[in-house]
PDB file of C-alpha atoms in Angstrom:
ATOM      1  CA  UNK A  45     -35.196  -9.055  -3.397  1.00 70.00           C
ATOM      2  CA  UNK A  46     -32.328  -7.060  -4.956  1.00 83.00           C
ATOM      3  CA  UNK A  47     -33.952  -6.378  -8.303  1.00 91.00           C
ATOM      4  CA  UNK A  48     -32.289  -4.051 -10.779  1.00 94.00           C
ATOM      5  CA  UNK A  49     -34.170  -2.826 -13.800  1.00 95.00           C
ATOM      6  CA  UNK A  50     -32.376  -1.578 -16.890  1.00 97.00           C
ATOM      7  CA  UNK A  51     -34.097   0.156 -19.769  1.00 96.00           C
ATOM      8  CA  UNK A  52     -34.154  -0.019 -22.732  1.00 97.00           C
ATOM      9  CA  UNK A  53     -33.104  -3.590 -23.349  1.00 95.00           C
ATOM     10  CA  UNK A  54     -32.404  -3.015 -27.022  1.00 96.00           C
ATOM     11  CA  UNK A  55     -31.576   0.065 -29.075  1.00 96.00           C
ATOM     12  CA  UNK A  56     -30.856   0.477 -32.759  1.00 96.00           C
ATOM     13  CA  UNK A  57     -30.077   3.977 -33.933  1.00 94.00           C
ATOM     14  CA  UNK A  58     -28.183   6.013 -36.487  1.00 95.00           C
ATOM     15  CA  UNK A  59     -24.617   7.164 -36.078  1.00 96.00           C
ATOM     16  CA  UNK A  60     -24.433  10.529 -34.326  1.00 95.00           C
ATOM     17  CA  UNK A  61     -27.445   9.898 -32.090  1.00 95.00           C
ATOM     18  CA  UNK A  62     -27.180  10.145 -28.305  1.00 96.00           C
ATOM     19  CA  UNK A  63     -28.630   7.243 -26.363  1.00 97.00           C
ATOM     20  CA  UNK A  64     -29.666   7.251 -22.711  1.00 97.00           C
ATOM     21  CA  UNK A  65     -29.801   4.059 -20.664  1.00 97.00           C
ATOM     22  CA  UNK A  66     -31.509   3.948 -17.280  1.00 97.00           C
ATOM     23  CA  UNK A  67     -30.663   1.710 -14.361  1.00 96.00           C
ATOM     24  CA  UNK A  68     -32.976   1.473 -11.367  1.00 95.00           C
ATOM     25  CA  UNK A  69     -32.752  -0.470  -8.141  1.00 93.00           C
ATOM     26  CA  UNK A  70     -36.356  -1.432  -7.436  1.00 93.00           C
ATOM     27  CA  UNK A  71     -36.321  -2.791  -3.917  1.00 90.00           C
ATOM     28  CA  UNK A  72     -33.173  -1.464  -2.283  1.00 89.00           C
ATOM     29  CA  UNK A  73     -31.172   1.731  -2.095  1.00 89.00           C
ATOM     30  CA  UNK A  74     -28.094   1.602  -4.268  1.00 89.00           C
ATOM     31  CA  UNK A  75     -25.330   3.723  -2.829  1.00 87.00           C
ATOM     32  CA  UNK A  76     -23.089   2.678  -5.677  1.00 92.00           C
ATOM     33  CA  UNK A  77     -23.865   1.755  -9.258  1.00 94.00           C
ATOM     34  CA  UNK A  78     -21.532   0.381 -11.866  1.00 95.00           C
ATOM     35  CA  UNK A  79     -21.568   0.495 -15.642  1.00 97.00           C
ATOM     36  CA  UNK A  80     -19.994  -2.254 -17.707  1.00 96.00           C
ATOM     37  CA  UNK A  81     -19.695  -3.063 -21.363  1.00 96.00           C
ATOM     38  CA  UNK A  82     -19.194  -6.480 -22.820  1.00 93.00           C
ATOM     39  CA  UNK A  83     -18.232  -7.495 -26.329  1.00 90.00           C
ATOM     40  CA  UNK A  84     -19.289 -10.921 -27.621  1.00 85.00           C
ATOM     41  CA  UNK A  85     -17.463 -13.777 -25.942  1.00 81.00           C
ATOM     42  CA  UNK A  86     -15.374 -11.384 -23.851  1.00 86.00           C
ATOM     43  CA  UNK A  87     -15.261 -10.532 -20.171  1.00 86.00           C
ATOM     44  CA  UNK A  88     -17.109  -7.758 -18.467  1.00 90.00           C
ATOM     45  CA  UNK A  89     -15.247  -4.467 -18.693  1.00 93.00           C
ATOM     46  CA  UNK A  90     -15.930  -1.923 -15.982  1.00 94.00           C
ATOM     47  CA  UNK A  91     -16.469   1.516 -17.471  1.00 96.00           C
ATOM     48  CA  UNK A  92     -17.268   3.609 -14.429  1.00 95.00           C
ATOM     49  CA  UNK A  93     -18.432   3.611 -10.841  1.00 94.00           C
ATOM     50  CA  UNK A  94     -20.973   6.113  -9.640  1.00 92.00           C
ATOM     51  CA  UNK A  95     -21.969   7.096  -6.138  1.00 88.00           C
ATOM     52  CA  UNK A  96     -25.212   8.879  -5.469  1.00 83.00           C
ATOM     53  CA  UNK A  97     -24.773  12.634  -5.529  1.00 81.00           C
ATOM     54  CA  UNK A  98     -21.168  12.682  -6.671  1.00 84.00           C
ATOM     55  CA  UNK A  99     -19.265  12.508  -9.933  1.00 87.00           C
ATOM     56  CA  UNK A 100     -18.607   9.141 -11.467  1.00 92.00           C
ATOM     57  CA  UNK A 101     -15.170   7.578 -11.401  1.00 94.00           C
ATOM     58  CA  UNK A 102     -14.174   6.414 -14.856  1.00 96.00           C
ATOM     59  CA  UNK A 103     -11.784   3.594 -15.656  1.00 95.00           C
ATOM     60  CA  UNK A 104      -8.677   4.320 -17.645  1.00 94.00           C
ATOM     61  CA  UNK A 105      -9.389   4.677 -21.330  1.00 94.00           C
ATOM     62  CA  UNK A 106     -13.083   5.478 -20.929  1.00 95.00           C
ATOM     63  CA  UNK A 107     -13.987   8.921 -22.232  1.00 94.00           C
ATOM     64  CA  UNK A 108     -15.965  10.952 -19.709  1.00 93.00           C
ATOM     65  CA  UNK A 109     -17.419  13.247 -22.355  1.00 94.00           C
ATOM     66  CA  UNK A 110     -18.499  10.310 -24.455  1.00 96.00           C
ATOM     67  CA  UNK A 111     -20.146   8.311 -21.705  1.00 97.00           C
ATOM     68  CA  UNK A 112     -22.021  10.649 -19.393  1.00 96.00           C
ATOM     69  CA  UNK A 113     -23.106   9.144 -16.098  1.00 94.00           C
ATOM     70  CA  UNK A 114     -25.573  10.658 -13.681  1.00 91.00           C
ATOM     71  CA  UNK A 115     -26.518   9.104 -10.341  1.00 89.00           C
ATOM     72  CA  UNK A 116     -29.106  11.567  -9.118  1.00 83.00           C
ATOM     73  CA  UNK A 117     -30.829   9.392  -6.540  1.00 88.00           C
ATOM     74  CA  UNK A 118     -30.298   6.222  -4.519  1.00 88.00           C
ATOM     75  CA  UNK A 119     -32.371   4.268  -6.989  1.00 91.00           C
ATOM     76  CA  UNK A 120     -31.460   5.689 -10.391  1.00 93.00           C
ATOM     77  CA  UNK A 121     -28.351   6.029 -12.502  1.00 94.00           C
ATOM     78  CA  UNK A 122     -28.220   6.899 -16.184  1.00 95.00           C
ATOM     79  CA  UNK A 123     -25.591   6.374 -18.847  1.00 97.00           C
ATOM     80  CA  UNK A 124     -25.749   8.558 -21.937  1.00 97.00           C
ATOM     81  CA  UNK A 125     -23.687   7.533 -24.933  1.00 97.00           C
ATOM     82  CA  UNK A 126     -23.201  10.827 -26.744  1.00 96.00           C
ATOM     83  CA  UNK A 127     -22.877  11.042 -30.511  1.00 95.00           C
ATOM     84  CA  UNK A 128     -22.739   7.271 -30.781  1.00 95.00           C
ATOM     85  CA  UNK A 129     -20.778   5.608 -33.576  1.00 95.00           C
ATOM     86  CA  UNK A 130     -20.705   2.004 -34.797  1.00 95.00           C
ATOM     87  CA  UNK A 131     -17.699   1.205 -32.602  1.00 94.00           C
ATOM     88  CA  UNK A 132     -19.859   2.017 -29.557  1.00 95.00           C
ATOM     89  CA  UNK A 133     -22.118  -0.919 -30.418  1.00 96.00           C
ATOM     90  CA  UNK A 134     -21.937  -3.301 -27.491  1.00 95.00           C
ATOM     91  CA  UNK A 135     -23.819  -4.874 -24.595  1.00 96.00           C
ATOM     92  CA  UNK A 136     -24.012  -2.348 -21.747  1.00 97.00           C
ATOM     93  CA  UNK A 137     -24.842  -3.672 -18.298  1.00 96.00           C
ATOM     94  CA  UNK A 138     -25.434  -1.796 -15.082  1.00 96.00           C
ATOM     95  CA  UNK A 139     -25.194  -3.149 -11.584  1.00 95.00           C
ATOM     96  CA  UNK A 140     -26.165  -1.770  -8.215  1.00 94.00           C
ATOM     97  CA  UNK A 141     -24.844  -2.383  -4.753  1.00 92.00           C
ATOM     98  CA  UNK A 142     -26.311  -1.524  -1.367  1.00 87.00           C
ATOM     99  CA  UNK A 143     -24.402   0.525   1.171  1.00 78.00           C
ATOM    100  CA  UNK A 144     -21.887  -2.006   2.441  1.00 81.00           C
ATOM    101  CA  UNK A 145     -18.903  -2.511   0.189  1.00 80.00           C
ATOM    102  CA  UNK A 146     -18.881  -6.283   0.604  1.00 83.00           C
ATOM    103  CA  UNK A 147     -22.439  -6.592  -0.632  1.00 87.00           C
ATOM    104  CA  UNK A 148     -22.850  -8.301  -4.009  1.00 90.00           C
ATOM    105  CA  UNK A 149     -23.498  -6.305  -7.127  1.00 92.00           C
ATOM    106  CA  UNK A 150     -26.889  -7.041  -8.633  1.00 93.00           C
ATOM    107  CA  UNK A 151     -27.155  -6.649 -12.367  1.00 94.00           C
ATOM    108  CA  UNK A 152     -29.759  -5.231 -14.682  1.00 95.00           C
ATOM    109  CA  UNK A 153     -30.695  -7.239 -17.755  1.00 94.00           C
ATOM    110  CA  UNK A 154     -28.388  -5.215 -19.998  1.00 96.00           C
ATOM    111  CA  UNK A 155     -28.903  -3.010 -23.035  1.00 97.00           C
ATOM    112  CA  UNK A 156     -27.887  -4.188 -26.459  1.00 96.00           C
ATOM    113  CA  UNK A 157     -26.851  -1.101 -28.411  1.00 96.00           C
ATOM    114  CA  UNK A 158     -26.445  -1.230 -32.186  1.00 96.00           C
ATOM    115  CA  UNK A 159     -25.320   1.872 -34.031  1.00 95.00           C
ATOM    116  CA  UNK A 160     -25.827   1.841 -37.780  1.00 93.00           C
TER     117      UNK A 160
ATOM    118  CA  UNK B 149      -0.574  -6.827 -10.563  1.00 77.00           C
ATOM    119  CA  UNK B 150      -3.915  -8.341  -9.776  1.00 86.00           C
ATOM    120  CA  UNK B 151      -4.811 -11.600 -11.394  1.00 91.00           C
ATOM    121  CA  UNK B 152      -7.660 -14.077 -11.382  1.00 96.00           C
ATOM    122  CA  UNK B 153      -7.337 -17.386 -13.191  1.00 96.00           C
ATOM    123  CA  UNK B 154     -10.093 -19.774 -14.108  1.00 97.00           C
ATOM    124  CA  UNK B 155     -10.331 -22.321 -16.912  1.00 97.00           C
ATOM    125  CA  UNK B 156     -11.673 -20.962 -20.179  1.00 96.00           C
ATOM    126  CA  UNK B 157     -14.036 -23.822 -20.880  1.00 97.00           C
ATOM    127  CA  UNK B 158     -15.247 -27.048 -19.288  1.00 98.00           C
ATOM    128  CA  UNK B 159     -17.560 -29.798 -20.454  1.00 98.00           C
ATOM    129  CA  UNK B 160     -19.658 -32.048 -18.248  1.00 98.00           C
ATOM    130  CA  UNK B 161     -22.527 -34.497 -18.553  1.00 97.00           C
ATOM    131  CA  UNK B 162     -26.106 -33.935 -17.455  1.00 97.00           C
ATOM    132  CA  UNK B 163     -26.656 -35.355 -13.980  1.00 97.00           C
ATOM    133  CA  UNK B 164     -22.952 -35.302 -13.097  1.00 98.00           C
ATOM    134  CA  UNK B 165     -20.894 -33.054 -10.806  1.00 98.00           C
ATOM    135  CA  UNK B 166     -18.456 -30.394 -11.955  1.00 98.00           C
ATOM    136  CA  UNK B 167     -15.952 -28.271 -10.053  1.00 98.00           C
ATOM    137  CA  UNK B 168     -14.865 -24.914 -11.473  1.00 98.00           C
ATOM    138  CA  UNK B 169     -11.653 -23.615  -9.939  1.00 98.00           C
ATOM    139  CA  UNK B 170     -10.531 -20.050  -9.434  1.00 98.00           C
ATOM    140  CA  UNK B 171      -7.158 -18.870  -8.179  1.00 98.00           C
ATOM    141  CA  UNK B 172      -6.420 -15.282  -7.372  1.00 97.00           C
ATOM    142  CA  UNK B 173      -3.573 -12.927  -6.569  1.00 96.00           C
ATOM    143  CA  UNK B 174      -4.885  -9.579  -5.453  1.00 95.00           C
ATOM    144  CA  UNK B 175      -3.804  -6.679  -3.303  1.00 92.00           C
ATOM    145  CA  UNK B 176      -5.791  -7.590  -0.234  1.00 94.00           C
ATOM    146  CA  UNK B 177      -8.955  -9.616   0.026  1.00 95.00           C
ATOM    147  CA  UNK B 178     -12.437  -8.717   1.151  1.00 94.00           C
ATOM    148  CA  UNK B 179     -14.363 -11.610  -0.285  1.00 95.00           C
ATOM    149  CA  UNK B 180     -14.929 -13.655  -3.400  1.00 97.00           C
ATOM    150  CA  UNK B 181     -18.061 -13.798  -5.532  1.00 96.00           C
ATOM    151  CA  UNK B 182     -19.346 -16.287  -8.061  1.00 97.00           C
ATOM    152  CA  UNK B 183     -21.742 -15.198 -10.776  1.00 97.00           C
ATOM    153  CA  UNK B 184     -23.543 -17.116 -13.501  1.00 97.00           C
ATOM    154  CA  UNK B 185     -23.971 -15.554 -16.929  1.00 96.00           C
ATOM    155  CA  UNK B 186     -26.051 -17.153 -19.663  1.00 96.00           C
ATOM    156  CA  UNK B 187     -25.165 -16.203 -23.217  1.00 92.00           C
ATOM    157  CA  UNK B 188     -26.579 -12.818 -24.139  1.00 90.00           C
ATOM    158  CA  UNK B 189     -27.743 -12.107 -20.602  1.00 93.00           C
ATOM    159  CA  UNK B 190     -26.427 -10.197 -17.608  1.00 93.00           C
ATOM    160  CA  UNK B 191     -24.680 -11.989 -14.712  1.00 94.00           C
ATOM    161  CA  UNK B 192     -26.658 -13.230 -11.741  1.00 94.00           C
ATOM    162  CA  UNK B 193     -25.237 -13.521  -8.252  1.00 94.00           C
ATOM    163  CA  UNK B 194     -24.584 -17.058  -6.977  1.00 96.00           C
ATOM    164  CA  UNK B 195     -22.440 -16.866  -3.844  1.00 96.00           C
ATOM    165  CA  UNK B 196     -20.124 -14.873  -1.628  1.00 95.00           C
ATOM    166  CA  UNK B 197     -17.297 -16.295   0.501  1.00 96.00           C
ATOM    167  CA  UNK B 198     -15.159 -14.298   2.856  1.00 95.00           C
ATOM    168  CA  UNK B 199     -14.199 -16.983   5.397  1.00 96.00           C
ATOM    169  CA  UNK B 200     -12.487 -20.296   4.667  1.00 97.00           C
ATOM    170  CA  UNK B 201     -14.698 -23.244   4.077  1.00 97.00           C
ATOM    171  CA  UNK B 202     -17.628 -24.497   2.112  1.00 97.00           C
ATOM    172  CA  UNK B 203     -20.912 -22.647   1.626  1.00 94.00           C
ATOM    173  CA  UNK B 204     -23.734 -24.790   0.302  1.00 95.00           C
ATOM    174  CA  UNK B 205     -26.762 -23.427  -1.505  1.00 91.00           C
ATOM    175  CA  UNK B 206     -28.911 -26.121  -3.041  1.00 94.00           C
ATOM    176  CA  UNK B 207     -27.153 -27.777  -5.973  1.00 97.00           C
ATOM    177  CA  UNK B 208     -24.385 -25.164  -5.885  1.00 97.00           C
ATOM    178  CA  UNK B 209     -21.582 -24.936  -3.309  1.00 97.00           C
ATOM    179  CA  UNK B 210     -18.638 -22.577  -3.111  1.00 98.00           C
ATOM    180  CA  UNK B 211     -15.389 -23.185  -1.293  1.00 98.00           C
ATOM    181  CA  UNK B 212     -12.671 -20.753  -0.239  1.00 98.00           C
ATOM    182  CA  UNK B 213      -9.113 -21.113   1.014  1.00 98.00           C
ATOM    183  CA  UNK B 214      -7.624 -17.701   1.668  1.00 97.00           C
ATOM    184  CA  UNK B 215      -4.159 -19.028   2.460  1.00 96.00           C
ATOM    185  CA  UNK B 216      -4.021 -20.706  -0.947  1.00 97.00           C
ATOM    186  CA  UNK B 217      -5.758 -17.917  -2.859  1.00 97.00           C
ATOM    187  CA  UNK B 218      -8.172 -20.507  -4.157  1.00 97.00           C
ATOM    188  CA  UNK B 219     -11.861 -21.024  -4.577  1.00 98.00           C
ATOM    189  CA  UNK B 220     -14.075 -23.451  -6.400  1.00 98.00           C
ATOM    190  CA  UNK B 221     -17.704 -23.599  -7.417  1.00 98.00           C
ATOM    191  CA  UNK B 222     -19.219 -27.068  -7.244  1.00 98.00           C
ATOM    192  CA  UNK B 223     -22.324 -27.831  -9.260  1.00 98.00           C
ATOM    193  CA  UNK B 224     -24.169 -31.071  -8.541  1.00 98.00           C
ATOM    194  CA  UNK B 225     -26.884 -32.915 -10.458  1.00 98.00           C
ATOM    195  CA  UNK B 226     -26.110 -30.903 -13.545  1.00 98.00           C
ATOM    196  CA  UNK B 227     -28.996 -29.767 -15.691  1.00 97.00           C
ATOM    197  CA  UNK B 228     -28.916 -28.509 -19.266  1.00 97.00           C
ATOM    198  CA  UNK B 229     -29.915 -25.046 -18.016  1.00 97.00           C
ATOM    199  CA  UNK B 230     -26.610 -24.882 -16.106  1.00 98.00           C
ATOM    200  CA  UNK B 231     -24.828 -24.340 -19.418  1.00 98.00           C
ATOM    201  CA  UNK B 232     -23.465 -20.828 -18.929  1.00 97.00           C
ATOM    202  CA  UNK B 233     -20.336 -18.900 -18.101  1.00 97.00           C
ATOM    203  CA  UNK B 234     -19.317 -18.796 -14.450  1.00 98.00           C
ATOM    204  CA  UNK B 235     -17.473 -15.706 -13.312  1.00 97.00           C
ATOM    205  CA  UNK B 236     -15.182 -15.518 -10.304  1.00 97.00           C
ATOM    206  CA  UNK B 237     -14.629 -12.034  -8.846  1.00 96.00           C
ATOM    207  CA  UNK B 238     -12.550 -10.872  -5.869  1.00 96.00           C
ATOM    208  CA  UNK B 239     -12.964  -7.752  -3.740  1.00 94.00           C
ATOM    209  CA  UNK B 240      -9.524  -6.320  -3.133  1.00 92.00           C
ATOM    210  CA  UNK B 241      -8.326  -4.167  -0.233  1.00 91.00           C
ATOM    211  CA  UNK B 242      -9.913  -1.067  -1.802  1.00 87.00           C
ATOM    212  CA  UNK B 243     -13.185  -2.910  -2.288  1.00 86.00           C
ATOM    213  CA  UNK B 244     -12.628  -2.890  -6.039  1.00 88.00           C
ATOM    214  CA  UNK B 245     -14.139  -5.942  -7.693  1.00 91.00           C
ATOM    215  CA  UNK B 246     -11.598  -7.761  -9.845  1.00 92.00           C
ATOM    216  CA  UNK B 247     -13.253 -10.015 -12.426  1.00 93.00           C
ATOM    217  CA  UNK B 248     -11.991 -13.258 -13.850  1.00 94.00           C
ATOM    218  CA  UNK B 249     -12.541 -13.913 -17.546  1.00 93.00           C
ATOM    219  CA  UNK B 250     -15.133 -16.569 -16.823  1.00 95.00           C
ATOM    220  CA  UNK B 251     -15.426 -20.304 -17.410  1.00 97.00           C
ATOM    221  CA  UNK B 252     -17.790 -21.434 -20.127  1.00 97.00           C
ATOM    222  CA  UNK B 253     -19.513 -24.619 -18.945  1.00 98.00           C
ATOM    223  CA  UNK B 254     -20.989 -26.872 -21.606  1.00 98.00           C
ATOM    224  CA  UNK B 255     -23.412 -29.550 -20.460  1.00 98.00           C
ATOM    225  CA  UNK B 256     -23.928 -32.557 -22.715  1.00 96.00           C
ATOM    226  CA  UNK B 257     -26.902 -34.923 -22.495  1.00 95.00           C
TER     227      UNK B 257
END
């Protein structure tokens, strides 16, 4: 149980393109979903927390207009990287958590984004 | 501030036992998680401790002492596939998950 699917797993695109990443909880309802980015050999960095039906809460330093998050249902959250530039190239990982706050976060497989 | 400390890197031998320590100082405590992350992959959940003591799950065990702000992950009968980073994370009083930087475990034959 507790499977999270993230799509696509790998994206290469030109600078200026917008990229949408989907995160789905397949066998449980995810009240809360999280978006992280991770640079090589560095720790996970939380970008934002989203609750179904409400606006995402962004961490300090993360641009809301750059990284658009939508959590429209209990099983789907999307992250759109708008007008992506090479410095946005990173490993983006989503996680999902069921309704109790002490439940573990279950991670998708991640999306490797490369902007040329 | 909130702080989680774990060693940056450890090396162990196939078949042996290794203990990865984690100490934390957080505003409140609602549990501690251990995750495994292989290079280039997303983390996978290993264990959750909220009460003091040892939780055993196959070859992996996790221990917690809340009074000492201390946890460890014990891996027995090490296999080459256990080479990965091990992340310690604490839920604070606001149920925010505070992540450690991870311990890279290298297993040698």
